[in-house]
C-alpha positions as CSV (number, residue, x, y, z in Angstrom):
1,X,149.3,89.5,116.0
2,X,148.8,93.3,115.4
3,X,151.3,94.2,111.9
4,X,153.3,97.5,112.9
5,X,152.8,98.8,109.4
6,X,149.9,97.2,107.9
7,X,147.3,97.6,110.6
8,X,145.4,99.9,112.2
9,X,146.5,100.4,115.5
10,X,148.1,103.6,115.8
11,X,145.7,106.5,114.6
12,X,143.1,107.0,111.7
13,X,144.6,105.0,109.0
14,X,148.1,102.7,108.9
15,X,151.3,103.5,109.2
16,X,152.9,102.2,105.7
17,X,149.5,104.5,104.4
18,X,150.7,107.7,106.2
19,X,154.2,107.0,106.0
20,X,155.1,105.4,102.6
21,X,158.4,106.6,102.3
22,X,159.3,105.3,105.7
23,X,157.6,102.4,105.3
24,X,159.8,101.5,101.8
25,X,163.0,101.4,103.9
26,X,161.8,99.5,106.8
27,X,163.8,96.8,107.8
28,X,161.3,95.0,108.5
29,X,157.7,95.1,106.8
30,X,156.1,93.0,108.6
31,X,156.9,93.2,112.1
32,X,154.3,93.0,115.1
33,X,154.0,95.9,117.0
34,X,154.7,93.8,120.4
35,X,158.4,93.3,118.7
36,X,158.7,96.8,117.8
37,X,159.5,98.4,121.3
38,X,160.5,97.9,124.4
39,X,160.0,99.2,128.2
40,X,162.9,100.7,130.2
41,X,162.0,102.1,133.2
42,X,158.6,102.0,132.5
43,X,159.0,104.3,129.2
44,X,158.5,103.3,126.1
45,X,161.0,103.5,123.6
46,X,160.6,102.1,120.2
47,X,162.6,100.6,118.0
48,X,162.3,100.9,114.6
49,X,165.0,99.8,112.2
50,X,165.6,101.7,108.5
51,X,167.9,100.0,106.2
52,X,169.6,103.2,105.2
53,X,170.0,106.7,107.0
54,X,167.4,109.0,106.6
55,X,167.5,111.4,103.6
56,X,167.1,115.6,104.8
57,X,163.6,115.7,102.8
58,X,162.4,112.8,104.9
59,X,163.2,114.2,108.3
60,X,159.9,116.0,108.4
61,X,158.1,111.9,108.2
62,X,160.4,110.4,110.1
63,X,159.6,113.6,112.8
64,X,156.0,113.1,112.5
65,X,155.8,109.0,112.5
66,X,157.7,109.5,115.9
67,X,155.2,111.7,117.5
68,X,152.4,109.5,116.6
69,X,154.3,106.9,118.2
70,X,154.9,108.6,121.2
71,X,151.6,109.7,121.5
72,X,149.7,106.6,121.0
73,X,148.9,104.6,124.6
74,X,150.0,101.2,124.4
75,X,148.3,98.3,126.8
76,X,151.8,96.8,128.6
77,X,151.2,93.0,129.7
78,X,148.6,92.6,127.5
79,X,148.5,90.0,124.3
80,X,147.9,91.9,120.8
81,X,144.2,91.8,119.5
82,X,142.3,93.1,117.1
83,X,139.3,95.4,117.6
84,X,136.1,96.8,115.4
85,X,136.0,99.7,115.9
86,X,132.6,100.6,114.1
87,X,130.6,98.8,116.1
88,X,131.7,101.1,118.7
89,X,131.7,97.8,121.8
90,X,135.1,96.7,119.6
91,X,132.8,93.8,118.7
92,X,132.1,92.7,115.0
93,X,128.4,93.1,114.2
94,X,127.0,92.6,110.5
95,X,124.6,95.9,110.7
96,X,127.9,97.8,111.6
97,X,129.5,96.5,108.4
98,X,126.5,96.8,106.4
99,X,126.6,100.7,107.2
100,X,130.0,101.0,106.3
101,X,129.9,99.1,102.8
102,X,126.6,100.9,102.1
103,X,127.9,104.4,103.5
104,X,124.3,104.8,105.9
105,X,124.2,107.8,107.4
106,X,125.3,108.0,111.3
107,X,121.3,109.3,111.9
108,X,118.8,107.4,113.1
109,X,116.2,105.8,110.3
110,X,113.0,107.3,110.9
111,X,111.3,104.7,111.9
112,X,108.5,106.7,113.6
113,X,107.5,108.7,110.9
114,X,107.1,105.6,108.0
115,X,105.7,103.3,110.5
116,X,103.9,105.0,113.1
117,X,101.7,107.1,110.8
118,X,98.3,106.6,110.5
119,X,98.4,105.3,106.7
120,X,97.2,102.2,105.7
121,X,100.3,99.3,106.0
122,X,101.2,98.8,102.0
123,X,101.5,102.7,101.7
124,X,104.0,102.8,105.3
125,X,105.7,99.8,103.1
126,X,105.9,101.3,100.0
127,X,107.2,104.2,101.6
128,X,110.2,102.5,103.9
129,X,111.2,100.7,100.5
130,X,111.4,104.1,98.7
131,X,113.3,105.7,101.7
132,X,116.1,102.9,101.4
133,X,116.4,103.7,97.8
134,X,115.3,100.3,96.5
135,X,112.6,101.2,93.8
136,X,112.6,102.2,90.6
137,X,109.8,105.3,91.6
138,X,112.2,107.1,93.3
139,X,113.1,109.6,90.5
140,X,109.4,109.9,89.4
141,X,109.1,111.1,92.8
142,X,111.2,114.3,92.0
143,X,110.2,115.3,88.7
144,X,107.9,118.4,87.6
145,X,104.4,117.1,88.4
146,X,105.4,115.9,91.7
147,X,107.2,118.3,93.1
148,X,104.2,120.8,91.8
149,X,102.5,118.8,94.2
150,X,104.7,118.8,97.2
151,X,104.8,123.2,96.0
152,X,101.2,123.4,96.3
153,X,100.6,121.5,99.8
154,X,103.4,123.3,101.2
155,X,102.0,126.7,99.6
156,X,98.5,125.9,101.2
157,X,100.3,126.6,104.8
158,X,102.6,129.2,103.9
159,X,105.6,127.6,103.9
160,X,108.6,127.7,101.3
161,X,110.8,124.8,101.3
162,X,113.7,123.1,99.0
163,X,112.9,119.4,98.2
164,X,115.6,117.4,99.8
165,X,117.7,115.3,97.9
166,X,116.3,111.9,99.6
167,X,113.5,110.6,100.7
168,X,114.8,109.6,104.2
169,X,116.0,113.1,104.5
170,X,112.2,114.1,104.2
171,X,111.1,111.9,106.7
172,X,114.0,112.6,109.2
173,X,112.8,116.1,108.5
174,X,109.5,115.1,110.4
175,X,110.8,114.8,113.4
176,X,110.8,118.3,115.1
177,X,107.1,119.1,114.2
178,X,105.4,120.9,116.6
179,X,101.6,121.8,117.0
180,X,98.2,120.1,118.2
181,X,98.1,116.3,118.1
182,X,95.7,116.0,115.0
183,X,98.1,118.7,112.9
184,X,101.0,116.6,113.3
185,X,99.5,113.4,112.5
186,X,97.8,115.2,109.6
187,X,101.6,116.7,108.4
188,X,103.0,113.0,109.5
189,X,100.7,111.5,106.7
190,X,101.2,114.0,104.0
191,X,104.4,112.8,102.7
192,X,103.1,108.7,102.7
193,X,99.9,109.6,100.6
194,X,101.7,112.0,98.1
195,X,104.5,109.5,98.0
196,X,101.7,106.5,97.2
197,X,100.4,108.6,94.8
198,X,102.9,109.4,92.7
């Protein structure tokens, strides 16, 4: 059973989120949205029950709960269910959950560019494990020797660059290189071995 106020079903976020005020002098609380409405005619209308008339500074909500209503597309002659939405197949997954308690970015982990270079296997290691922010290097990584490094390698080519503030933002940064085979396996490999060591 889908709650009218407490669940998502109806936009971004709840109602009794969006709507507090409306949601304080709701008759009911915690009515299902299958006993909130009704079809006539093959229209929607819904019914909503307040246990007091609606003040003049809350016609504005009350205005703006009804649209969103009325715009949301209901499924008629279906049973109420919930979906994950996440997952994006409405599907409960624990990798979907994982990204959203750990706020992982929407991109792509580079997997090619830790694990496809031609580095030995405990630097490509070392170097996924720093990327996912699990060792304690990570901030020797940035400081004044090492990014004096990362200056000079970059100066030997010509090229002027800002350090970004991850490391799986470096490697992401791989991806567009273009150039002859060997020069991309050779800029591939520079950040694992000044990574390894630092």
């Amino acid at each position: 059973m889908i709650l009218f106020w407490h669940d998502l079903w109806c936009g971004d976020s709840s109602l009794k989120l969006d709507f507090p005020s409306l949601f304080r002098i709701a008759r009911d609380q915690n009515a299902a949205v299958g006993n909130s409405f009704c079809c006539i005619d093959n229209n929607t209308q819904w019914n909503v029950i307040f246990i007091r008339d609606v003040n003049d500074w809350e016609v504005d909500d009350v205005k703006a709960f009804l649209e969103r209503l009325y715009s949301s597309k209901l499924m008629l002659g279906r049973e109420d269910s919930m979906l994950w939405i996440p997952a994006g197949n409405s599907k409960f997954s624990v990798s979907s959950f994982y990204r959203i308690l750990t706020g992982y970015r929407s991109c792509e982990f580079p997997s090619k560019n830790t694990w496809k270079v031609k580095v030995h296997s405990k630097v490509a290691f070392f170097c996924w494990v720093v990327s996912l922010g699990k060792v304690l290097t990570t901030e020797n990584l940035r400081r004044r020797v090492a990014r004096f490094l990362w200056n000079e390698v970059l100066n030997w080519t010509g090229l002027l660059w800002v350090m970004p503030k991850e490391v799986v933002d470096l490697l992401v940064g791989l991806e567009g290189l273009k150039g002859s085979k060997n020069a991309v396996l050779v800029w591939k490999m520079i950040p694992s071995c000044l990574m390894w060591c630092l």
